[in-house]
Amino acid sequence: MSAKEQAWKDERQSLTQDLRDTQQELSLSKNEVMNLQKQSTQMKMEYESLQGNLQQLRDLLNTKEEQFRQVQKDHENLLLSQRRKEEKWREVVTASEAAAADSRMHADTLQQEVKHLDEALKQRELLIETLKQQLFHTKQDLNKVRDERQKLERDRACQARELAEARSHARRLEQTFQDKCKEAFESLRLSLVDSSSSSSLSVVPIAPEENATSL
């Protein structure tokens, strides 16, 4: 085996190894792209789920606010009713001073009603305080969901950049592989041309003078 053939053999083995390495890197890059696509799909599903939770929290917040407004309205109506009953009670007391027994009975009845109204007012105030606390916690939950959504959007953007970089790396590897193949084919072609030229030069024709001498 000549030195040139040995060099060509070594170069071919090197190119074959480079080809295998490039194919392996290309396969790894494709797997990485597929994994990133799966992660992007999973994050999209999580984002949609968070959007649904956010909408539910918004609906709950609207419901709580409506309940709070209704309780406030009922509270105001209750206060107005209490004031009216107290005014009515004063009028009845003033008008019933001549009939003390009836006035006392009526006053006792009104006092009982006032007590019930006071108890109801206390209950309404407790309910209002509870609704305020629930509204505060709901707003906190809404802020948490908003923060999680922003974090998810940032993660999705990062995943998109990584996916784009992986695709770009795969394209560069594929281009490098094609360039190396072209170089190998060109080197093979030149080697074949050199081999053909060497073979044609090795056949030396016999000169006419030498033929005459031999005769």
Coordinates of C-alpha atoms in Angstrom, one line a residue:
M1 CA 0.0 0.0 0.0
S2 CA 1.4 3.4 -1.1
A3 CA 1.7 6.4 1.2
K4 CA -0.9 8.2 -0.7
E5 CA -3.4 5.3 -0.4
Q6 CA -2.6 5.0 3.3
A7 CA -3.2 8.8 3.7
W8 CA -6.5 8.5 1.8
K9 CA -7.5 5.6 4.0
D10 CA -6.7 7.5 7.2
E11 CA -8.5 10.5 5.9
R12 CA -11.5 8.4 5.0
Q13 CA -11.6 6.9 8.4
S14 CA -11.3 10.3 10.0
L15 CA -14.1 11.6 7.8
T16 CA -16.2 8.6 8.7
Q17 CA -15.7 9.2 12.4
D18 CA -16.5 12.9 11.9
L19 CA -19.7 11.9 10.1
R20 CA -20.7 9.6 12.9
D21 CA -20.0 12.2 15.5
T22 CA -21.9 14.8 13.6
Q23 CA -24.9 12.4 13.1
Q24 CA -24.8 11.7 16.9
E25 CA -24.8 15.4 17.7
L26 CA -27.6 16.0 15.2
S27 CA -29.6 13.2 16.8
L28 CA -29.0 14.7 20.3
S29 CA -30.0 18.1 19.1
K30 CA -33.3 16.7 17.6
N31 CA -34.1 15.0 20.9
E32 CA -33.4 18.2 22.7
V33 CA -35.7 20.1 20.4
M34 CA -38.4 17.5 20.9
N35 CA -38.0 17.7 24.7
L36 CA -38.2 21.5 24.6
Q37 CA -41.4 21.2 22.5
K38 CA -43.0 18.9 25.0
Q39 CA -42.0 21.3 27.8
S40 CA -43.5 24.2 25.9
T41 CA -46.7 22.2 25.4
Q42 CA -46.9 21.4 29.1
M43 CA -46.3 25.0 30.1
K44 CA -49.0 26.1 27.7
M45 CA -51.4 23.7 29.4
E46 CA -50.4 25.0 32.8
Y47 CA -50.8 28.6 31.6
E48 CA -54.3 27.8 30.3
S49 CA -55.1 26.2 33.7
L50 CA -53.9 29.2 35.6
Q51 CA -56.0 31.4 33.2
G52 CA -59.0 29.3 34.2
N53 CA -58.2 29.6 37.9
L54 CA -57.7 33.4 37.5
Q55 CA -61.2 33.7 35.8
Q56 CA -62.7 31.7 38.6
L57 CA -61.1 33.9 41.2
R58 CA -62.4 37.0 39.3
D59 CA -65.9 35.6 39.3
L60 CA -65.6 34.8 43.0
L61 CA -64.3 38.3 43.7
N62 CA -67.3 39.8 41.7
T63 CA -69.7 37.6 43.7
K64 CA -68.1 38.6 47.0
E65 CA -68.2 42.3 46.1
E66 CA -71.9 41.9 45.1
Q67 CA -72.6 40.2 48.4
F68 CA -70.7 42.9 50.3
R69 CA -72.7 45.6 48.5
Q70 CA -76.0 43.8 49.3
V71 CA -75.0 43.4 53.0
Q72 CA -74.1 47.1 53.2
K73 CA -77.5 47.9 51.6
D74 CA -79.3 45.6 54.1
H75 CA -77.3 47.2 56.9
E76 CA -78.3 50.7 55.9
N77 CA -81.9 49.5 55.5
L78 CA -81.7 47.9 59.0
L79 CA -80.4 51.1 60.5
L80 CA -83.1 53.1 58.8
S81 CA -85.7 50.7 60.0
Q82 CA -84.3 50.9 63.5
R83 CA -84.3 54.6 63.5
R84 CA -87.9 54.6 62.3
K85 CA -89.0 52.2 65.0
E86 CA -87.2 54.2 67.6
E87 CA -89.0 57.3 66.4
K88 CA -92.2 55.4 66.4
W89 CA -91.5 54.2 69.9
R90 CA -90.9 57.7 71.1
E91 CA -94.1 58.9 69.5
V92 CA -96.0 56.0 71.1
V93 CA -94.5 56.7 74.5
T94 CA -95.4 60.3 74.2
A95 CA -98.9 59.6 73.0
S96 CA -99.5 56.8 75.6
E97 CA -98.6 58.7 78.7
A98 CA -102.3 58.8 79.7
A99 CA -102.6 55.0 79.4
A100 CA -99.6 53.9 81.4
A101 CA -100.3 50.2 81.3
D102 CA -100.8 50.0 77.6
S103 CA -97.7 52.2 77.2
R104 CA -95.6 50.0 79.3
M105 CA -96.7 46.9 77.5
H106 CA -96.1 48.5 74.2
A107 CA -92.7 49.9 75.4
D108 CA -91.7 46.4 76.5
T109 CA -92.6 45.1 73.1
L110 CA -90.6 47.8 71.3
Q111 CA -87.7 47.2 73.6
Q112 CA -87.7 43.6 72.7
E113 CA -87.7 44.5 69.0
V114 CA -84.9 46.9 69.6
K115 CA -82.9 44.1 71.2
H116 CA -83.6 41.8 68.3
L117 CA -82.6 44.6 65.9
D118 CA -79.4 45.2 67.9
E119 CA -78.6 41.5 67.7
A120 CA -79.3 41.4 64.0
L121 CA -77.2 44.5 63.6
K122 CA -74.3 42.9 65.4
Q123 CA -74.6 39.8 63.3
R124 CA -74.6 41.9 60.1
E125 CA -71.5 43.7 61.3
L126 CA -69.8 40.4 62.0
L127 CA -70.8 39.2 58.5
I128 CA -69.5 42.4 57.0
E129 CA -66.2 42.0 58.7
T130 CA -66.0 38.3 57.6
L131 CA -66.7 39.4 54.0
K132 CA -64.0 42.0 54.2
Q133 CA -61.5 39.4 55.3
Q134 CA -62.6 37.1 52.5
L135 CA -62.3 39.9 50.0
F136 CA -58.8 40.7 51.3
H137 CA -57.7 37.0 51.0
T138 CA -59.3 36.8 47.6
K139 CA -57.3 39.8 46.4
Q140 CA -54.2 38.2 47.8
D141 CA -54.9 35.0 45.9
L142 CA -55.5 37.0 42.7
N143 CA -52.1 38.7 43.1
K144 CA -50.5 35.3 43.6
V145 CA -52.1 34.0 40.5
R146 CA -51.0 37.1 38.6
D147 CA -47.4 36.6 39.8
E148 CA -47.5 32.9 38.8
R149 CA -48.8 33.8 35.4
Q150 CA -46.0 36.3 34.8
K151 CA -43.4 33.8 36.0
L152 CA -45.0 31.2 33.6
E153 CA -44.8 33.7 30.7
R154 CA -41.1 34.4 31.5
D155 CA -40.4 30.7 31.6
R156 CA -42.2 30.2 28.2
A157 CA -40.1 33.0 26.7
C158 CA -37.0 31.3 28.0
Q159 CA -38.0 28.0 26.6
A160 CA -38.8 29.6 23.3
R161 CA -35.3 31.1 23.2
E162 CA -33.7 27.7 24.1
L163 CA -35.8 26.0 21.4
A164 CA -34.7 28.5 18.8
E165 CA -31.0 28.1 19.9
A166 CA -31.3 24.3 19.6
R167 CA -32.8 24.5 16.2
S168 CA -30.1 27.0 15.1
H169 CA -27.4 24.6 16.4
A170 CA -29.0 21.7 14.6
R171 CA -29.0 23.6 11.3
R172 CA -25.3 24.6 11.8
L173 CA -24.4 20.9 12.5
E174 CA -26.3 19.8 9.4
Q175 CA -24.5 22.5 7.3
T176 CA -21.2 21.5 8.7
F177 CA -21.9 17.8 7.9
Q178 CA -22.8 18.8 4.3
D179 CA -19.7 20.9 3.9
K180 CA -17.5 18.0 5.2
C181 CA -19.2 15.6 2.8
K182 CA -18.5 18.0 -0.1
E183 CA -14.9 18.3 1.0
A184 CA -14.5 14.5 1.2
F185 CA -16.0 13.9 -2.2
E186 CA -13.8 16.6 -3.7
S187 CA -10.7 15.1 -2.0
L188 CA -11.7 11.7 -3.4
R189 CA -12.2 13.1 -6.8
L190 CA -8.8 14.8 -6.8
S191 CA -7.1 11.6 -5.4
L192 CA -8.7 9.6 -8.3
V193 CA -7.5 12.1 -10.8
D194 CA -4.0 12.0 -9.3
S195 CA -4.0 8.2 -9.3
S196 CA -5.1 8.1 -13.0
S197 CA -2.4 10.6 -13.9
S198 CA 0.3 8.6 -12.1
S199 CA -0.8 5.4 -13.8
S200 CA -0.6 6.9 -17.3
L201 CA 2.9 8.3 -16.6
S202 CA 4.2 4.9 -15.4
V203 CA 3.8 3.3 -18.9
V204 CA 7.1 4.3 -20.8
P205 CA 7.0 3.8 -24.6
I206 CA 10.1 2.1 -26.4
A207 CA 12.1 4.5 -28.5
P208 CA 12.7 3.6 -32.2
E209 CA 16.5 3.5 -31.8
E210 CA 16.2 0.8 -29.1
N211 CA 14.1 -1.3 -31.5
A212 CA 16.7 -1.1 -34.2
T213 CA 19.5 -2.1 -31.9
S214 CA 17.7 -5.2 -30.8
L215 CA 17.1 -6.3 -34.3

